[in-house]
Coordinates of C-alpha atoms (C1' of nucleotides) in Angstrom, one line a residue:
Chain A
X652 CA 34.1 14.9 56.4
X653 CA 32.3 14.8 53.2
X654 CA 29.1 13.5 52.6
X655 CA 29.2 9.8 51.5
X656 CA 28.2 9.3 47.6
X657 CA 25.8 7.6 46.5
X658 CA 24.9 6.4 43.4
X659 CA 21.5 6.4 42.2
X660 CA 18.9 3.8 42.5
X661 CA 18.1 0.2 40.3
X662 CA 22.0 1.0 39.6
X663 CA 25.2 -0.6 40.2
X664 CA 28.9 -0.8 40.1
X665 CA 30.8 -3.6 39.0
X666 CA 34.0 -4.7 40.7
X667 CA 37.0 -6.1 38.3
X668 CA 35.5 -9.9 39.2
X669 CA 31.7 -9.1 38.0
X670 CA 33.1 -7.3 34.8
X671 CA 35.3 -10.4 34.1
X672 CA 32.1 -12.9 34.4
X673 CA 29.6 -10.4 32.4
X674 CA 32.1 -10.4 29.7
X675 CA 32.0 -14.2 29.8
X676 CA 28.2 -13.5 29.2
X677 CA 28.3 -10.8 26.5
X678 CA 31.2 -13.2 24.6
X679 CA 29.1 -16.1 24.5
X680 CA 26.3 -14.4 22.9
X681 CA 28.2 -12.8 20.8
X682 CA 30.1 -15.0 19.3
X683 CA 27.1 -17.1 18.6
X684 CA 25.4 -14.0 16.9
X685 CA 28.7 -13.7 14.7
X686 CA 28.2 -17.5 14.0
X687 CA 24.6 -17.1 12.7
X688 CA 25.3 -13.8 10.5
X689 CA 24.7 -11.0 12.4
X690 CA 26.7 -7.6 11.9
X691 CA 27.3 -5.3 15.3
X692 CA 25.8 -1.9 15.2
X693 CA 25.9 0.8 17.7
X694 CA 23.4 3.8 18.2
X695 CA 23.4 6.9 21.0
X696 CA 22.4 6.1 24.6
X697 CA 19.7 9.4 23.4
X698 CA 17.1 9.5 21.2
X699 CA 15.2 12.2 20.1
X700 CA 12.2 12.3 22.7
X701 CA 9.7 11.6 19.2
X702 CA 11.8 9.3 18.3
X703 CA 10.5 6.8 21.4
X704 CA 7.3 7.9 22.7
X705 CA 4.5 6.3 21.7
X706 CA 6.3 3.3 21.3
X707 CA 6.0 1.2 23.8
X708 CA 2.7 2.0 25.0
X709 CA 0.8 4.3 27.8
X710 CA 2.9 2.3 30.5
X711 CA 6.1 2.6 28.5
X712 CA 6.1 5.9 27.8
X713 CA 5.7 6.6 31.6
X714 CA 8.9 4.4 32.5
X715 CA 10.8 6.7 29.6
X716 CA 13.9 8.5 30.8
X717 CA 13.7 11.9 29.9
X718 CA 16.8 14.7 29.8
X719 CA 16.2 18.5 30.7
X720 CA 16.8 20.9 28.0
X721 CA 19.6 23.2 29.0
X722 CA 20.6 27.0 28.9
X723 CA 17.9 29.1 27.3
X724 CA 16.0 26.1 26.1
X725 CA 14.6 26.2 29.8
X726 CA 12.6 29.3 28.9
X727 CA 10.2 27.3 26.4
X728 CA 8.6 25.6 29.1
X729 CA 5.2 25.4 28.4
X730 CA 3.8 26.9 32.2
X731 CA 0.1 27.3 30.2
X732 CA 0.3 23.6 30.1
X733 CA 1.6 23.0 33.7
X734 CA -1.4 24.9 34.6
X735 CA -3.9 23.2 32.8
X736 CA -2.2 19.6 34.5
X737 CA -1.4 18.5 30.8
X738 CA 1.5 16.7 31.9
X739 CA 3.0 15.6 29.0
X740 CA 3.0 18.6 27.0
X741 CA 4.5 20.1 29.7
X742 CA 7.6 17.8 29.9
X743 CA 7.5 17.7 26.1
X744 CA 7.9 21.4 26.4
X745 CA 10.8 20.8 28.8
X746 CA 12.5 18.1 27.1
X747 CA 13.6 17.4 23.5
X748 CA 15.5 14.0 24.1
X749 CA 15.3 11.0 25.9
X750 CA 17.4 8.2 27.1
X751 CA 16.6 5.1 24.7
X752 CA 14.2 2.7 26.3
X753 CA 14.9 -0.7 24.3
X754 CA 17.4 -1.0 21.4
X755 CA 15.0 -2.3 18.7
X756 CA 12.6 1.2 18.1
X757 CA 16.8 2.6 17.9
X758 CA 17.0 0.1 15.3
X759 CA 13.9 0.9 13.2
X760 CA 15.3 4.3 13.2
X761 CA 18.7 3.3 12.5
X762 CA 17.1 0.9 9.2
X763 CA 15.0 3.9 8.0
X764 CA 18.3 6.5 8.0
X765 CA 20.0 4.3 6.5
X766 CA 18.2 2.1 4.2
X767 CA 20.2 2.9 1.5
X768 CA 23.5 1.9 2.9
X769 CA 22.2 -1.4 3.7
X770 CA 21.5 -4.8 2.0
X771 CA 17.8 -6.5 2.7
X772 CA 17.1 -8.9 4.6
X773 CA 19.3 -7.1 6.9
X774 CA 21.0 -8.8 10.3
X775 CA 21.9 -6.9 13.0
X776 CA 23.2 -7.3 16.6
X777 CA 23.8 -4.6 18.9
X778 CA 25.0 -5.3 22.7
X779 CA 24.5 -1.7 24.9
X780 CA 22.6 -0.4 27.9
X781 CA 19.1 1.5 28.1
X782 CA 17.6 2.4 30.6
X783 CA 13.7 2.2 32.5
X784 CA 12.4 4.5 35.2
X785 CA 11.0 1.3 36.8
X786 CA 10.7 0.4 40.6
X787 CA 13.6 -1.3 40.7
X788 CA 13.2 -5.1 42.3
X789 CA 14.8 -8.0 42.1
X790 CA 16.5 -8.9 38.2
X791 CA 14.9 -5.5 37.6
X792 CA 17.0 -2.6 37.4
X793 CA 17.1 0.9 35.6
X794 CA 19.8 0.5 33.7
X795 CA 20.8 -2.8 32.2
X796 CA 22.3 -4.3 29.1
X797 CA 20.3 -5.9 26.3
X798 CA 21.7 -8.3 23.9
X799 CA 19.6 -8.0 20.4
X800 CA 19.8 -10.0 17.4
X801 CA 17.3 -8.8 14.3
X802 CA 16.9 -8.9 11.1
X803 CA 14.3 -6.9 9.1
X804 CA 13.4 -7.4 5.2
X805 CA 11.7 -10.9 5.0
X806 CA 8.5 -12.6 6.3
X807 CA 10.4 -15.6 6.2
X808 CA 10.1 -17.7 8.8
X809 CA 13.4 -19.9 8.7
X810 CA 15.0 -16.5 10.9
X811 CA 12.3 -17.7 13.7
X812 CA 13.7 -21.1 13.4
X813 CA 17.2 -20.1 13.7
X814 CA 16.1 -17.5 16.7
X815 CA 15.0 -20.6 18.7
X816 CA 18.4 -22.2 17.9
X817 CA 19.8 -19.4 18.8
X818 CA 18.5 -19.0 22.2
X819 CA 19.5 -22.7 22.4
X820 CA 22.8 -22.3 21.3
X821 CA 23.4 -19.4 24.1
X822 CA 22.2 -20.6 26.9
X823 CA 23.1 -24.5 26.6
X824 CA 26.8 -22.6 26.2
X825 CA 26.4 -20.5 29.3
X826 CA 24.9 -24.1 30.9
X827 CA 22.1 -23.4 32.3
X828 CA 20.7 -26.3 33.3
X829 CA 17.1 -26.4 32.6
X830 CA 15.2 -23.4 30.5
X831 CA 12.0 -23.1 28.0
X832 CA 11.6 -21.0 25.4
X833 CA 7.7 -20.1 25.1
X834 CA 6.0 -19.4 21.4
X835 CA 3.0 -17.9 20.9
X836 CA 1.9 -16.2 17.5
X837 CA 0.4 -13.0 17.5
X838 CA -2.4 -14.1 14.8
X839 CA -3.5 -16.5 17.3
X840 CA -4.3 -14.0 20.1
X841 CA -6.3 -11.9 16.9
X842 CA -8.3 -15.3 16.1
X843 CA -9.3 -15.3 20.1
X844 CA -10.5 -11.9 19.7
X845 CA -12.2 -12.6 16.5
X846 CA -14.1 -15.9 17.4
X847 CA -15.1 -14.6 20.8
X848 CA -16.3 -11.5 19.2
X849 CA -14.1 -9.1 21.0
X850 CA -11.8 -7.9 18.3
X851 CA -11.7 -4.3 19.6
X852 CA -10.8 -5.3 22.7
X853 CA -7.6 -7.9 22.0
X854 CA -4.8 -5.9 24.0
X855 CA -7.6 -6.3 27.0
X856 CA -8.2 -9.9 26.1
X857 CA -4.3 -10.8 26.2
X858 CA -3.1 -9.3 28.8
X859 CA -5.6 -11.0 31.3
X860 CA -5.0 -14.3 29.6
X861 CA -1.3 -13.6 30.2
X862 CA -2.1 -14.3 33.9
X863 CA -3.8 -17.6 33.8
X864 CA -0.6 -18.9 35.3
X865 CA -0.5 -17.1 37.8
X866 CA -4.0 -16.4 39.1
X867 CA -5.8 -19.1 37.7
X868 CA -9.3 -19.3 35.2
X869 CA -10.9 -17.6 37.8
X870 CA -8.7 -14.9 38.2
X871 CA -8.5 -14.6 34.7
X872 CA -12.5 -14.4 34.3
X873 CA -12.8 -11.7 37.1
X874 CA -10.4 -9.4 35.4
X875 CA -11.9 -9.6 32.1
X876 CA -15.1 -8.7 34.1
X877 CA -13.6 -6.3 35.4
X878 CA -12.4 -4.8 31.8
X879 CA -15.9 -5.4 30.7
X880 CA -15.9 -8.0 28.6
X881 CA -19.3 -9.4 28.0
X882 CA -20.2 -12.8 29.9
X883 CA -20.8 -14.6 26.4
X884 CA -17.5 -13.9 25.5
X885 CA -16.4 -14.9 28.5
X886 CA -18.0 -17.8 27.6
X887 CA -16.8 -18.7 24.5
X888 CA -13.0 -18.1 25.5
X889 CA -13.4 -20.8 28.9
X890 CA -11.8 -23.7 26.6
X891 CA -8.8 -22.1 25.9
X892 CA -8.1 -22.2 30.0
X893 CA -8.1 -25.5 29.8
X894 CA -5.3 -26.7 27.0
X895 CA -2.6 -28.3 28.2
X896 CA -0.3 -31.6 26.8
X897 CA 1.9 -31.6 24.0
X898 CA 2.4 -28.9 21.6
X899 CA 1.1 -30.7 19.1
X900 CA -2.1 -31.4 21.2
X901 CA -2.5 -28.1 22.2
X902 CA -2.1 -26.9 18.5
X903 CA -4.9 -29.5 17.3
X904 CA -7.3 -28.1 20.1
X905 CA -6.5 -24.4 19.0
X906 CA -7.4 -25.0 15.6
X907 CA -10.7 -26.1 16.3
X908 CA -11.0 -23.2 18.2
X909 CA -10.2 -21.3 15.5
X910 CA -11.7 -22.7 12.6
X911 CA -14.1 -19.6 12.0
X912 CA -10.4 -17.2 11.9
X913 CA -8.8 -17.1 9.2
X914 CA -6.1 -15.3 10.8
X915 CA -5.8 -17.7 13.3
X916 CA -5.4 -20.7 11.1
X917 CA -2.3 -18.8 9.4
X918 CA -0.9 -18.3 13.1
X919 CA -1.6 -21.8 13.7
X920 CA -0.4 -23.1 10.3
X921 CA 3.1 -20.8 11.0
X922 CA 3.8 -22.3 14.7
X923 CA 3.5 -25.8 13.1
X924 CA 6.0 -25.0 10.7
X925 CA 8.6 -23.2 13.3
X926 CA 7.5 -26.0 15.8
X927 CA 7.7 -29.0 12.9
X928 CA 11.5 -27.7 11.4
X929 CA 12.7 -26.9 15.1
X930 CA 12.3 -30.7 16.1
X931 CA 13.6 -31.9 13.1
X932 CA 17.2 -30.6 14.1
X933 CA 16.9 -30.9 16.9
X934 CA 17.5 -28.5 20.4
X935 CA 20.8 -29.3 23.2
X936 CA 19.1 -28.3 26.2
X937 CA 16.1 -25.9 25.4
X938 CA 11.9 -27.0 26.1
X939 CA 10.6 -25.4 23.3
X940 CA 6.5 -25.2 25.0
X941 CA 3.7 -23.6 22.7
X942 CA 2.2 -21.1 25.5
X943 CA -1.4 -19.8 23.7
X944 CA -1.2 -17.1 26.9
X945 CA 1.7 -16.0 26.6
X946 CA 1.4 -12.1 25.1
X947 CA 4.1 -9.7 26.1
X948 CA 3.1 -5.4 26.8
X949 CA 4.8 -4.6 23.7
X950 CA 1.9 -3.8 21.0
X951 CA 4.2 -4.2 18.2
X952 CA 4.3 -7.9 17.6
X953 CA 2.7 -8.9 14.9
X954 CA 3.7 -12.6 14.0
X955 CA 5.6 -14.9 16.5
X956 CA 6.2 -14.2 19.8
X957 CA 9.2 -15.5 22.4
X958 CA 10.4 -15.9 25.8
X959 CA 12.9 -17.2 28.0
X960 CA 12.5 -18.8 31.4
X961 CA 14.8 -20.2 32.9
X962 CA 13.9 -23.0 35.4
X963 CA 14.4 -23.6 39.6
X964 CA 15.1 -19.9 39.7
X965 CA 12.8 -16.8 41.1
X966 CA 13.3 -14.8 38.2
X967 CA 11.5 -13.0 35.4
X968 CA 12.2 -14.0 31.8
X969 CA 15.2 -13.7 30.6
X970 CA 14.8 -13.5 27.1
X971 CA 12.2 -12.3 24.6
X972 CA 11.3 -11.2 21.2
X973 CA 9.1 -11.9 18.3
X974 CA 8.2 -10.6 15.0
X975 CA 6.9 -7.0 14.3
X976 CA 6.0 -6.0 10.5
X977 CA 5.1 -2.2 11.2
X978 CA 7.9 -0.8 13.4
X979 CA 9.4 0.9 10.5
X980 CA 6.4 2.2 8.9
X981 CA 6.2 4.9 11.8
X982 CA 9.3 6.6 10.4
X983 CA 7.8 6.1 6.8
X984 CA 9.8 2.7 5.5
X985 CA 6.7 0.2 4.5
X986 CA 6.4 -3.4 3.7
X987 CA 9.6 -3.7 6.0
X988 CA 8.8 -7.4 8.2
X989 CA 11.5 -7.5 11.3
X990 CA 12.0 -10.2 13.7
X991 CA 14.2 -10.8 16.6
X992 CA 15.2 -11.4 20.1
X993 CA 16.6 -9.9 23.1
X994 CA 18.7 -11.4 25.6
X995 CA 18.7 -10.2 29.0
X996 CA 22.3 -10.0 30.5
X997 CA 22.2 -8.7 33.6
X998 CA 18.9 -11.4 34.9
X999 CA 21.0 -14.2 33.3
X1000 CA 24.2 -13.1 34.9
X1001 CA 21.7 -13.1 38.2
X1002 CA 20.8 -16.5 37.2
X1003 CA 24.0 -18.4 36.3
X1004 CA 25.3 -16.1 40.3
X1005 CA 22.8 -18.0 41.7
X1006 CA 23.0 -21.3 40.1
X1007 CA 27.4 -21.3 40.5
X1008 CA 27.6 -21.5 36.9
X1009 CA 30.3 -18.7 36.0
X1010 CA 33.5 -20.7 35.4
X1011 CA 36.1 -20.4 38.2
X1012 CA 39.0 -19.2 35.3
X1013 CA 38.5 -15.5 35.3
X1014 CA 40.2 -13.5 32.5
X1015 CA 42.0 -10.8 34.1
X1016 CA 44.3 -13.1 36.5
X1017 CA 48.3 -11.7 36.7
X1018 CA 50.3 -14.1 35.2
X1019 CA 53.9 -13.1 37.2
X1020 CA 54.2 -10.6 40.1
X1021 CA 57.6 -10.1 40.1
X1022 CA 59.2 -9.3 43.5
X1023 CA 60.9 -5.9 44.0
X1024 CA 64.1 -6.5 46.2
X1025 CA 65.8 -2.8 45.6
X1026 CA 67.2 -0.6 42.5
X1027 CA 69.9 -3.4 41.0
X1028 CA 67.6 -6.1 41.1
X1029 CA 64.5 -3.8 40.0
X1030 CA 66.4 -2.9 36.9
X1031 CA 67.1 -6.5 36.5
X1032 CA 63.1 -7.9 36.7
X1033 CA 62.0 -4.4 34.3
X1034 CA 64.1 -6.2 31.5
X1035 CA 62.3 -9.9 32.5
X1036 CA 59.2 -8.7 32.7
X1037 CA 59.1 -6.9 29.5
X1038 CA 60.8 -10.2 27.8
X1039 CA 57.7 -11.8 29.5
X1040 CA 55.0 -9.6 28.2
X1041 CA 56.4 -9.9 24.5
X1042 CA 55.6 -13.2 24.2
X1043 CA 52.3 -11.9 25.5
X1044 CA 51.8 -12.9 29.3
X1045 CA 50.3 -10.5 31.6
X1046 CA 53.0 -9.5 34.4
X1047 CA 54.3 -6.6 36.5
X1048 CA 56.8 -5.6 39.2
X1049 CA 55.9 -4.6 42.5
X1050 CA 56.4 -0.7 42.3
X1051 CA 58.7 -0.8 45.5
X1052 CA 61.2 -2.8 48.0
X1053 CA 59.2 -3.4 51.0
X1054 CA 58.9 -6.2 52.8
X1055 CA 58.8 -9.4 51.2
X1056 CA 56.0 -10.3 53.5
X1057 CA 54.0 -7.6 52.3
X1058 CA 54.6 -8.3 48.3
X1059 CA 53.8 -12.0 49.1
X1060 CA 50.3 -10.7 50.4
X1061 CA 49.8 -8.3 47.8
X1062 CA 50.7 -11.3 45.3
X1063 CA 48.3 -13.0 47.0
X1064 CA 45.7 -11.0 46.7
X1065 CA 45.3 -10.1 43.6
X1066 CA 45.6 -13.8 42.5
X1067 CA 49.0 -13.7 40.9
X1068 CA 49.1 -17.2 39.3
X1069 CA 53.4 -17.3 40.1
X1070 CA 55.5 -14.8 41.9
X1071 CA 58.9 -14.3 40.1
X1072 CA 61.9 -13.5 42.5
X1073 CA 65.3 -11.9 41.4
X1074 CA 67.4 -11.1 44.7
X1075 CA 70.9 -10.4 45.5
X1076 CA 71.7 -14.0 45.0
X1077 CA 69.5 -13.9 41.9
X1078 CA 70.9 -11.4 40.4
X1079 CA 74.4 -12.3 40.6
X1080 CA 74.2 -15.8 39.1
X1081 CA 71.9 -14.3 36.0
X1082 CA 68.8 -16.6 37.8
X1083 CA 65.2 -16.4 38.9
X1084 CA 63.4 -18.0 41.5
X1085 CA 59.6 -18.4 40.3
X1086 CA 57.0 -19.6 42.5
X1087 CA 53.3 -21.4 42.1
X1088 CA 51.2 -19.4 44.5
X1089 CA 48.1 -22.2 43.9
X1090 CA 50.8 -25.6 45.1
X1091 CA 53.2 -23.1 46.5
X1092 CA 56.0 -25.3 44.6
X1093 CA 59.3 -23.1 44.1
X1094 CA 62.1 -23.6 41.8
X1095 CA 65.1 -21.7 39.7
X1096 CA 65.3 -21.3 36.0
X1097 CA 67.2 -18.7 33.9
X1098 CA 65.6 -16.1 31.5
X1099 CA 65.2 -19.0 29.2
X1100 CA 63.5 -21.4 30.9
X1101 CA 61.3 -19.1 32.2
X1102 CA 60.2 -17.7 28.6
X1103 CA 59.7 -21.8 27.8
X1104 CA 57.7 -22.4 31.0
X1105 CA 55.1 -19.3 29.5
X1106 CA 55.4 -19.9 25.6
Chain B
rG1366 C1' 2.2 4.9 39.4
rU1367 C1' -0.3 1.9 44.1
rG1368 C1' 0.6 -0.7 48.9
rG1369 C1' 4.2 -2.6 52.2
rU1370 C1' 9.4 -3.2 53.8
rU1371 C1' 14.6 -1.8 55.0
rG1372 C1' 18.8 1.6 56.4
rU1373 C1' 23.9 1.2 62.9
rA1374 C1' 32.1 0.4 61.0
rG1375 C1' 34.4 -1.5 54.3
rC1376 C1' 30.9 -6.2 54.8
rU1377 C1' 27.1 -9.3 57.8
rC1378 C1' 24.6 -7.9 61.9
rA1379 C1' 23.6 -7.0 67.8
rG1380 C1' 22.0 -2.7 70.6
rU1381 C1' 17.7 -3.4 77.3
rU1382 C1' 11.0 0.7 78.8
rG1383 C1' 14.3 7.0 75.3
rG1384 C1' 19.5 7.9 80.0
rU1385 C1' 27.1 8.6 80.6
rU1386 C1' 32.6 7.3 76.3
rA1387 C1' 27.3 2.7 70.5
rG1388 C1' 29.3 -3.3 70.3
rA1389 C1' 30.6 -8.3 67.9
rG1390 C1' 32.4 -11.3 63.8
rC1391 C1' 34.8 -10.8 59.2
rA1392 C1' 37.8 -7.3 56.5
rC1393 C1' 41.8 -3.6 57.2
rU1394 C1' 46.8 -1.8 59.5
rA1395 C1' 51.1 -3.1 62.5
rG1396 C1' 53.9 -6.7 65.2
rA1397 C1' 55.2 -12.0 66.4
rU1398 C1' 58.3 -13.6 61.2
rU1399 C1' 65.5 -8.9 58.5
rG1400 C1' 64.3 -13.9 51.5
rU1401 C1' 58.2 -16.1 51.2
rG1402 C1' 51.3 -15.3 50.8
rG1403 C1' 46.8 -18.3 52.5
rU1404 C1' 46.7 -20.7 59.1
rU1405 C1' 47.5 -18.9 64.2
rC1406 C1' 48.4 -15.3 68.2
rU1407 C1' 48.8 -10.0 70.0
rA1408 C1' 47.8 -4.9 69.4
rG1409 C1' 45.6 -0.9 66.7
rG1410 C1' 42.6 2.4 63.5
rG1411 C1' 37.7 3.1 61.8
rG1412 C1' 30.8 5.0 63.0
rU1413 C1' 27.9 13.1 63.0
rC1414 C1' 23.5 5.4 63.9
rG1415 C1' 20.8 7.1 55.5
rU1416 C1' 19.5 12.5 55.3
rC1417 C1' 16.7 16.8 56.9
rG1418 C1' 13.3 18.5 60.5
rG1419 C1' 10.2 17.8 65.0
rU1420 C1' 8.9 16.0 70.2
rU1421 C1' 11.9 15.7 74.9
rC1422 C1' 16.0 17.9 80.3
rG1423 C1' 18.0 14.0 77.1
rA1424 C1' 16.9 10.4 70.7
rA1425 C1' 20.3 4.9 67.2
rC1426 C1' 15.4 4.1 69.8
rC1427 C1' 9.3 8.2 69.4
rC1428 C1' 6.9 11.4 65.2
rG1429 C1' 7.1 13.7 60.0
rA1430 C1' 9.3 14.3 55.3
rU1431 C1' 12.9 12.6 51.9
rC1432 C1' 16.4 9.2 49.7
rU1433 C1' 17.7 4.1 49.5
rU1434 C1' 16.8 -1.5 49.8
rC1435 C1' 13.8 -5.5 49.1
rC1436 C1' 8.7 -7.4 48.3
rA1437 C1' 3.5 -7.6 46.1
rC1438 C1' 0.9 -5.0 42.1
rC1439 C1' 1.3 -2.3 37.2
rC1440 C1' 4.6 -3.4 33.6
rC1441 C1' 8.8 -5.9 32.0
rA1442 C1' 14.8 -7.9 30.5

RNA sequence: GUGGUUGUAGCUCAGUUGGUUAGAGCACUAGAUUGUGGUUCUAGGGGUCGUCGGUUCGAACCCGAUCUUCCACCCCA
């Protein structure tokens, strides 16, 4: 016997059913970024290895996928390195390319290799897999699709107002129930560091202030502690663990807080716009919740910051984004604001599983199975069933005569809407016998009325 | 990357203190039913117990490693 394959972890196959309802999911979204100007792209699954590290962070870099040089390319390795436990010029020595990690660093590249092919501001969508040398758990996977809408060329910030439609728009359409989309402002989070004096240490500040949720002030306090943040500033940030109400009560507290920031007030002065314009049109089923903790790892916001979380279901967020203005400066384009989101297909296809909310039509149902009763009658039900698909329903024949019984089941099991019949009698008398497998209903037409029952 | 957890038939799971030929339900195949699927009844096929190694007269069961699953961190979609 041979030895059972495997495939390997945090990935999965997908049967016909699964493929149907994440196409439901990747339609909806995209048809909604058609709607609201975006233009598909596509870039390689591999990026130069320079290309992505350093993007995304100590952490990120770690979780990068990396592909082995091949052939003679081998002999470069670096073994001086290896020696001396520099890791990473060792692998860099090993490795020249790497599988991409996000799709937006792809896109900064893409902008700045072609920025003179394309028109500014500049929309983009782009709908493909990457991949993350995570742990896999649960919604967490390596390899999984991201759905990204950007657009990079203005600071305006009507493209954040129509990125919380947008979101909106989505997911009211895949009907989920019950989601908020958290805003935050990057500005903000740099006025917190300023006022409390700690403006060196802002990544440190906002990732423990990303936790207040879940492990309380108190958590919050020990881990800055812990990161050795002095106990005045401490001090002087304990308000902020305590805003709650509406957004526009939280924003008035904030900007009291931040009166000595001048960056601050700008990030408050720009969430009151987005926040203002977004209510005056008005949202179908999102919260939109101003959430002064909420940070993200990525170091490359700069301006507004997302997420999605969907409601009454044990999962991570399902959507995120925000506004970066340096991501193309890396690869030497300047003065080039971007903005967008990220929608997280295979965590919402997890969500609207567990919530039942995938409709029950699935798009790759068989129309007709027509019944094969023997070489006349097969030659016979070819013709039909081509008559059929011309008028562009999916059919097929049974590839051989067995027993009825059996072509009933096989009918049956692959959901065959109606099973067509053409025997002796049939055949003789120019008729067809078509039955509803769902009421089990069975009557006889000729070629005509069965091209009238489909048109 | 840290700590824990899981793995027995296609699927969901039993399996006595280590002791003959490892079980069930569902699924599958065939028949009951020679022009009718889903229900029912009968029979049948299918497992080197994740993998490699060790302890033992003897291992699904004990030990080690490794892979995988899920969980809490880290981080994130």
């Amino acid at each position: 016997m041979a030895v059972k394959p495997t495939i390997p972890k945090g990935t999965r196959d997908f049967l016909p059913d699964e493929v149907a309802k994440r196409n439901y999911i990747f339609n909806t979204i995209r048809l909604s970024f058609q709607k609201y100007g975006f233009r598909p792209i596509e870039t390689p699954s591999f990026e130069m290895s320079s290309t992505l590290i350093g993007k995304y962070g100590d952490e990120g870099d770690r979780l990068i996928f990396r592909i082995l040089n091949s052939g003679d390319k081998l002999l470069k390795a670096d073994v001086n390195a290896l020696e001396n436990r520099e890791l990473p010029k060792f692998s860099n020595s090993l490795s020249e390319k790497a599988l991409r990690y996000d799709l937006t660093v792809p896109f900064a590249r893409f902008v700045v290799q072609h920025q003179n092919e394309l028109a500014f501001p500049f929309k983009r969508y782009q709908i493909q897999p990457v991949w993350r040398a995570d742990r896999p758990q649960h919604g967490r996977y390596q390899e999984f699709y991201q759905c990204d809408a950007d657009v990079v060329g203005s600071e305006s910030l009507i493209y954040e107002i129509d990125f919380v439609l947008l979101f909106d728009e989505v997911l009211s359409a895949l009907k989920i129930p019950d989601f908020t989309i958290k805003i935050n402002n990057r500005k903000i989070l740099t006025g917190i560091a300023e006022v409390t004096g700690e403006s060196t240490r802002i990544i440190d500040l906002t990732v423990a202030l990303d936790k207040l949720d879940k492990i309380g002030a108190d958590g919050v306090i020990n881990e800055l502690r812990a990161k050795g943040i002095s106990e005045s500033s401490i001090q002087k940030m304990k308000p902020l663990f305590s805003i709650t109400g509406q957004n526009e009560e939280k924003l008035k507290v904030m900007k009291t807080f931040l009166t000595s920031s001048t960056v601050g007030q700008k990030g408050i002065e720009e969430l009151e716009y987005i926040i203002n314009t977004v209510n005056e049109l008005g949202l179908n089923r999102a919260n939109l919740d101003v959430d002064f903790t909420l940070a993200r790892g990525l170091n490359y916001y700069t301006g507004a910051i997302f997420e999605v979380k969907a409601n009454g279901v044990n999962m991570g967020s399902i959507c995120g984004g925000g506004r970066y203005d340096n991501l193309t400066e890396t690869f030497g384009l300047k003065n080039m604001s971007g903005v967008g989101i990220s929608f997280g297909a295979d965590r919402i296809y997890d969500v609207l599983d567990e919530l039942e909310l995938f409709p029950t039509e699935s798009e790759n149902i068989l129309q007709v199975m027509f019944v094969n009763f023997g070489t006349k009658e097969q030659q016979r039900s070819l013709k039909w069933v081509q008559q059929l698909r011309s008028i562009g329903v999916s059919c097929e024949l049974y590839p051989s005569s067995n027993k009825l019984q059996k072509q009933m089941k096989y009918a049956n099991d692959i959901k065959a809407k109606f099973v067509a019949l053409i025997g002796e009698e049939e055949y003789e008398n120019n008729s067809i016998q078509l039955k509803n497998m769902e009421t089990g209903e069975q009557s006889s037409t000729d070629l005509n009325g069965l091209l009238k029952m489909f048109k």
